[in-house]
Short mmCIF file of C-alpha atoms in Angstrom, two decimals:
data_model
loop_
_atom_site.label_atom_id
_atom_site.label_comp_id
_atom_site.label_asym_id
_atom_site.label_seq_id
_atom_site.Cartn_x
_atom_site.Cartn_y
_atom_site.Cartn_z
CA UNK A 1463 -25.11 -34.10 -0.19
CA UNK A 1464 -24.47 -37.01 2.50
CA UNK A 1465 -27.55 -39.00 4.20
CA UNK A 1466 -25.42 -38.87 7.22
CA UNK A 1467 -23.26 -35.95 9.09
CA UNK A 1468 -19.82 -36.12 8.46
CA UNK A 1469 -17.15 -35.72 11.56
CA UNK A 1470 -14.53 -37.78 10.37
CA UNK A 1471 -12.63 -38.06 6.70
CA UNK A 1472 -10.18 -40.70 5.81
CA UNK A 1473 -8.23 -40.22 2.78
CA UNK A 1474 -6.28 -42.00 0.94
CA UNK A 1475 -2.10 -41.10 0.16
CA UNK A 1476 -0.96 -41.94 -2.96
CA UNK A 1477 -2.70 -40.78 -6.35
CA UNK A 1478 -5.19 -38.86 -3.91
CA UNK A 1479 -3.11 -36.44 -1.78
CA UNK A 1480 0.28 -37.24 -2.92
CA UNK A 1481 1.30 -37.03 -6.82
CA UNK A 1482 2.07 -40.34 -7.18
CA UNK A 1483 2.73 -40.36 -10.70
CA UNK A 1484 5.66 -36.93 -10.59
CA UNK A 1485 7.60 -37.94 -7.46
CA UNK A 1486 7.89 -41.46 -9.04
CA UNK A 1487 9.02 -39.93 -12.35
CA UNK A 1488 11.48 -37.91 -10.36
CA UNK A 1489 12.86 -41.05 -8.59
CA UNK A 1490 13.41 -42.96 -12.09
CA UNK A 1491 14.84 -40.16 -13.61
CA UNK A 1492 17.49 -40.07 -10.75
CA UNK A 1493 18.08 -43.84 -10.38
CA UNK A 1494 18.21 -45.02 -14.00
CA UNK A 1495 21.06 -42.40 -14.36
CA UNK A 1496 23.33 -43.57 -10.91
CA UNK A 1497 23.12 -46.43 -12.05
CA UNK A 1498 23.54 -46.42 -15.66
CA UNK A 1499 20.66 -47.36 -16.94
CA UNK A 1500 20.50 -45.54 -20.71
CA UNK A 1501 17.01 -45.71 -21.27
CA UNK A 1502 14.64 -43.22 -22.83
CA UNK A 1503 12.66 -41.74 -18.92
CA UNK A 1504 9.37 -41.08 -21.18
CA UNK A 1505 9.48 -44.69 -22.92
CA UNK A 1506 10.21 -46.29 -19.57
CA UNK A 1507 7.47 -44.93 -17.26
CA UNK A 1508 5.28 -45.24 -20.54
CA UNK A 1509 5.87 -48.79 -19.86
CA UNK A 1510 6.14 -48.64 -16.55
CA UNK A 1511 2.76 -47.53 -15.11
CA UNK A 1512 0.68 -49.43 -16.69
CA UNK A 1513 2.48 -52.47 -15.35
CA UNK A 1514 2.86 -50.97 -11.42
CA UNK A 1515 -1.19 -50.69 -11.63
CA UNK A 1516 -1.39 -54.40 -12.82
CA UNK A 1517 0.92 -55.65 -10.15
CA UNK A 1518 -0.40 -53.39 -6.93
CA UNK A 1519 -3.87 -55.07 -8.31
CA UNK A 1520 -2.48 -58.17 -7.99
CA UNK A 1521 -0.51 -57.45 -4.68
CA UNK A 1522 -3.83 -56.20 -3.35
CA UNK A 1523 -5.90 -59.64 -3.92
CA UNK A 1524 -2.66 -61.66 -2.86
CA UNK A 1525 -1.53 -62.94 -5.84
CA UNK A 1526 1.58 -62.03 -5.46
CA UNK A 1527 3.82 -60.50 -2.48
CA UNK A 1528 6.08 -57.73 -1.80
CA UNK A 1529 9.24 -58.91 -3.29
CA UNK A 1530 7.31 -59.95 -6.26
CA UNK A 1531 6.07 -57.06 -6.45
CA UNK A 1532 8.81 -54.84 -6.66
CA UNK A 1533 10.93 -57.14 -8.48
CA UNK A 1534 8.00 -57.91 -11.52
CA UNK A 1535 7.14 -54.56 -11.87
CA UNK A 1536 10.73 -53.88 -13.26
CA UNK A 1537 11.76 -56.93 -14.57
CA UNK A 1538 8.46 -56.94 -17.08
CA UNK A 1539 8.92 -53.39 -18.17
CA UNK A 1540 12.43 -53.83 -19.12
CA UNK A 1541 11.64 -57.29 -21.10
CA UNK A 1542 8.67 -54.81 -22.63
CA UNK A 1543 11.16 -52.57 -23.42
CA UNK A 1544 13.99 -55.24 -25.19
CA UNK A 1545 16.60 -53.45 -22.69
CA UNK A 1546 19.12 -56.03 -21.21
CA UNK A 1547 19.31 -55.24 -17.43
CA UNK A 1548 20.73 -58.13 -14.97
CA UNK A 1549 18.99 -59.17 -12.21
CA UNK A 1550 21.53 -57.46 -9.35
CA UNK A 1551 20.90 -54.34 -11.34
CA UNK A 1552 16.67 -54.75 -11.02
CA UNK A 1553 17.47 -55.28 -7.39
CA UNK A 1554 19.20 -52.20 -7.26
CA UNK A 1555 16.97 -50.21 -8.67
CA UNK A 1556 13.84 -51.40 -6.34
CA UNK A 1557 15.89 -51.53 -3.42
CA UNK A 1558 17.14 -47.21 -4.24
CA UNK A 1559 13.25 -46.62 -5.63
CA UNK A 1560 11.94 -47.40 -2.44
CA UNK A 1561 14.78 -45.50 -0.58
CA UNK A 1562 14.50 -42.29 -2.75
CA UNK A 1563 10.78 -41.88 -3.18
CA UNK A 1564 9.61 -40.57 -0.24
CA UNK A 1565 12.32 -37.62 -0.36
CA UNK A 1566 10.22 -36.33 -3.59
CA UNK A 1567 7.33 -34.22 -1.81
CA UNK A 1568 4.61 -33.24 -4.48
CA UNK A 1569 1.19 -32.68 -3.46
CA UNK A 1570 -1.47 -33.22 -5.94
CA UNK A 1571 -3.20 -29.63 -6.60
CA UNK A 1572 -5.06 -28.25 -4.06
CA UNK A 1573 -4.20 -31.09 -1.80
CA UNK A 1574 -2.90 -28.16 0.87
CA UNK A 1575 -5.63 -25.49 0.38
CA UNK A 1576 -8.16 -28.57 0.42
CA UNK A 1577 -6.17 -30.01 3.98
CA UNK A 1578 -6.46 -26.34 5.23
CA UNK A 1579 -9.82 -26.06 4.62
CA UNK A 1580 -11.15 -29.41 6.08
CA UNK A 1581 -8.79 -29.46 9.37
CA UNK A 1582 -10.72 -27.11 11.58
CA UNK A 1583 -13.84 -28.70 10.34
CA UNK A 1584 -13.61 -32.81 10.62
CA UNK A 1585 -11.16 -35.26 12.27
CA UNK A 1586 -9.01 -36.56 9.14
CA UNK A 1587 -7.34 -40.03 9.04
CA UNK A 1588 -5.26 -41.74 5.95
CA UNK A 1589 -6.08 -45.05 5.08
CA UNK A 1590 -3.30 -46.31 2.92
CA UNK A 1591 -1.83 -49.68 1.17
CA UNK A 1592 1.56 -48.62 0.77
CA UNK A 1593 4.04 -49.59 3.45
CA UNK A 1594 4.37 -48.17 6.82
CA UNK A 1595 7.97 -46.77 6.71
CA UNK A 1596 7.27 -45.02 3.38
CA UNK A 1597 3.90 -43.60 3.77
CA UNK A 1598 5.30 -41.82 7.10
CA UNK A 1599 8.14 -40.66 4.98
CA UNK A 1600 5.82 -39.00 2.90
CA UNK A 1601 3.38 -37.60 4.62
CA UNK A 1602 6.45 -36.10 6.78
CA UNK A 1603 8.24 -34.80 4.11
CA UNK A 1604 5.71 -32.81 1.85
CA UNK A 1605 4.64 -31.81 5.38
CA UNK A 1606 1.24 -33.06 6.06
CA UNK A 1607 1.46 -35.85 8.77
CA UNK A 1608 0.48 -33.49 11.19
CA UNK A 1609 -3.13 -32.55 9.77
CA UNK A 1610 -4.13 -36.48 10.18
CA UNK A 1611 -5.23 -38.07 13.75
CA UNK A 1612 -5.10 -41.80 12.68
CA UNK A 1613 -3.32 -43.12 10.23
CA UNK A 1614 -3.31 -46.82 8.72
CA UNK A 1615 -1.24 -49.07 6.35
CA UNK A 1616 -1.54 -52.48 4.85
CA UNK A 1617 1.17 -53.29 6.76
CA UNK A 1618 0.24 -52.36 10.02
CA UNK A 1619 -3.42 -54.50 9.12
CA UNK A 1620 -1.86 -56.96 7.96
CA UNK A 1621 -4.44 -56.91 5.15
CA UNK A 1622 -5.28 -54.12 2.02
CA UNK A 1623 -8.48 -52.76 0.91
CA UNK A 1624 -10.47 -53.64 0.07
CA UNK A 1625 -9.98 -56.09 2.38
CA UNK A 1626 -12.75 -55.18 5.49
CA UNK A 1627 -10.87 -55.52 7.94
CA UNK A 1628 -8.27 -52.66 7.06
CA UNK A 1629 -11.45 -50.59 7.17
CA UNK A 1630 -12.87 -51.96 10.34
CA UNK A 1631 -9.35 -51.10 11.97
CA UNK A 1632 -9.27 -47.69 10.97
CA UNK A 1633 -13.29 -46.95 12.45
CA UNK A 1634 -11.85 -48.33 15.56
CA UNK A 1635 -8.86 -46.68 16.24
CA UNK A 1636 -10.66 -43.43 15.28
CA UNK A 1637 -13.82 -44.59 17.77
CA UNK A 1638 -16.11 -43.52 15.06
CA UNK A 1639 -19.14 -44.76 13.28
CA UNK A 1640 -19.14 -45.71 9.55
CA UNK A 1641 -22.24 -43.71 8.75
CA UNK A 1642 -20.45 -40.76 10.15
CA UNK A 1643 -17.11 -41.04 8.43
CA UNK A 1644 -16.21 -40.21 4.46
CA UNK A 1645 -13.74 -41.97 2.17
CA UNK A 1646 -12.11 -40.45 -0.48
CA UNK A 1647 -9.48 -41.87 -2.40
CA UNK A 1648 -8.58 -42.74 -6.19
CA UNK A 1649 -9.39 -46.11 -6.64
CA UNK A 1650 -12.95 -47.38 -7.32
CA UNK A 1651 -12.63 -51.25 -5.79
CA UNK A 1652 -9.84 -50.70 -3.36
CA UNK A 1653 -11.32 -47.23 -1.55
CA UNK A 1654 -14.51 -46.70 -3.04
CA UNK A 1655 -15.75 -50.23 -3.02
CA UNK A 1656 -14.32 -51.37 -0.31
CA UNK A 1657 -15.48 -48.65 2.44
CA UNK A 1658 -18.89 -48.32 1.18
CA UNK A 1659 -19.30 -52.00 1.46
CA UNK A 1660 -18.31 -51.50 5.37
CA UNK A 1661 -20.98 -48.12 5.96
CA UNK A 1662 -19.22 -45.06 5.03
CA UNK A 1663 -19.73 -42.78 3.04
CA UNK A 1664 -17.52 -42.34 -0.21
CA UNK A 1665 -16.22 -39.69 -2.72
CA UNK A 1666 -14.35 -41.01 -5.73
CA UNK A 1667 -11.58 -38.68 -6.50
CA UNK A 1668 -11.26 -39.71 -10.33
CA UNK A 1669 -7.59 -38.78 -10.38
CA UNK A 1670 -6.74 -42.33 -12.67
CA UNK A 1671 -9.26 -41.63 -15.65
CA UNK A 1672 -11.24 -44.40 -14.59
CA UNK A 1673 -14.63 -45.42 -16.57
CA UNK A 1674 -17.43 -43.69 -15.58
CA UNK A 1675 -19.82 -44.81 -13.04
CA UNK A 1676 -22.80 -44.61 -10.56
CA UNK A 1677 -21.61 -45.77 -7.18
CA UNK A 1678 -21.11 -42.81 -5.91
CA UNK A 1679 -20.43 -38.66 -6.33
CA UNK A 1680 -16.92 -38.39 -8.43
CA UNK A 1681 -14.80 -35.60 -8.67
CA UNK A 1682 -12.10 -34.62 -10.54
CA UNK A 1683 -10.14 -31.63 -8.73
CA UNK A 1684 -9.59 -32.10 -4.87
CA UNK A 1685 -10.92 -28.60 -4.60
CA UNK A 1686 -14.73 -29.68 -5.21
CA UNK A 1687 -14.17 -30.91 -2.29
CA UNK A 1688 -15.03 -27.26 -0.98
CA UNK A 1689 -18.19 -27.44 -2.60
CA UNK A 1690 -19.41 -30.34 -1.02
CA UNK A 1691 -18.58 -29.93 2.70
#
C-alpha cells in the first residue's frame, strides 16, 4: 500500500477523530437557548457551516484573524438568516462557543476501535489548526490525549497547514522522517496537500464529501484504516 514503512501516524482532530459537526450542534443548541436566541437550531447550523468552512479557509491563508474569525462566522449567518442579534450578544455567543465546546466529547465512528488498533503498532501524533487550549480540552475529554506522543497546533507554530513549516515542526519534535510518517486528516489542501508536499505519506479521510480525486488513497470510514495497515 505505502512505498515507504510506516512508524509514525499523525492525525488530524477535528472532522477526522473528533465529530466536529455533533459536538458543535450540541454547543449551539445549548447557547442559542441561555441566551435567548429564538432561532430555528436546523436553519441556523444550515447556515452556519457552510460559512465556518469559508472563514477557517480564509483564517488558514491569513486573510483574516482570530477575532475575525469568530466574530464573521456569526455575524454573517445571522444577517443570512434576517435575525436581529446585537453585537454584545454575537460576542457572547463566540466567547460561551468556545468555552462550551470542548465539554461535548463525540468521537467520529470507529475513531476508538481504529486508536486501539493502531497504538501498539505506530507512534501517533495530532497535527491540528485549532487552538491550543481547546484541542487539549478535547482530546482530554472524549479521552484520547493519552494515545498521542506529539501533539501540534497552529498556535503553538505560529503558522497552519498547509503552511510547511507546521509540518516541518511536527517531523521534528517526533525525530522522524517524512517518508516514514502518514497523514491522515479531512481536508484535501490543508492535510493532504500540505504534508505530501513536505514527504509523507497521506490518506484522505473523505469525511467532508469532498470532490473526488487522484492525489492520493481516500477513505470514507476510519475503520479502512484496518485494512490498510
Amino acid at each position: 500500500m505505502f512505498e515507504h514503512k510506516v512508524t509514525d501516524i499523525f492525525f488530524d482532530l477535528d472532522h477526522t477523530l473528533w465529530d466536529f459537526e455533533r459536538n458543535s450542534a450540541l454547543t449551539f443548541a445549548k447557547i442559542l437557548e441561555s441566551n435567548r436566541v429564538n432561532v430555528d437550531l436546523n436553519g441556523f447550523l444550515e447556515i452556519y457551516s457552510p460559512i465556518n468552512l469559508e472563514m477557517w479557509k480564509l483564517y488558514r491563508e491569513n486573510g483574516i484573524n482570530q477575532s475575525e474569525l469568530r466574530y464573521q462566522r456569526l455575524r454573517r449567518t445571522f444577517d443570512t438568516l434576517k435575525e436581529s442579534v446585537t453585537d454584545e450578544t454575537i460576542h457572547a455567543l463566540s466567547h460561551e462557543y468556545i468555552e462550551h465546546l470542548p465539554s461535548f466529547v463525540h468521537l467520529l465512528p470507529n475513531a476508538l476501535e481504529v486508536l486501539e488498533y493502531l497504538f501498539p503498532k505506530y507512534r501517533l501524533h495530532i497535527i491540528t489548526n485549532g487552538f491550543e487550549e481547546v484541542q487539549e480540552r478535547k482530546l482530554k475529554g472524549s479521552n484520547i490525549h493519552h494515545y498521542f506522543d506529539q501533539i501540534i497546533n497552529s498556535e503553538m507554530a505560529g503558522v497552519k497547514k498547509p503552511d510547511p513549516y507546521i509540518f516541518e515542526l511536527a517531523l521534528s519534535k517526533a525525530k522522524v522522517e517524512p517518508r516514514h510518517t502518514l497523514m491522515v486528516g479531512d481536508n484535501l489542501e490543508a492535510d493532504i496537500l500540505g504534508a505530501k508536499a513536505m514527504g509523507m505519506q497521506v490518506v484522505h479521510f473523505n469525511s467532508n464529501n469532498e470532490a473526488n480525486h487522484d492525489v492520493c488513497k481516500t477513505i470514507y470510514d476510519l475503520i479502512e484504516i484496518k485494512s490498510i495497515l
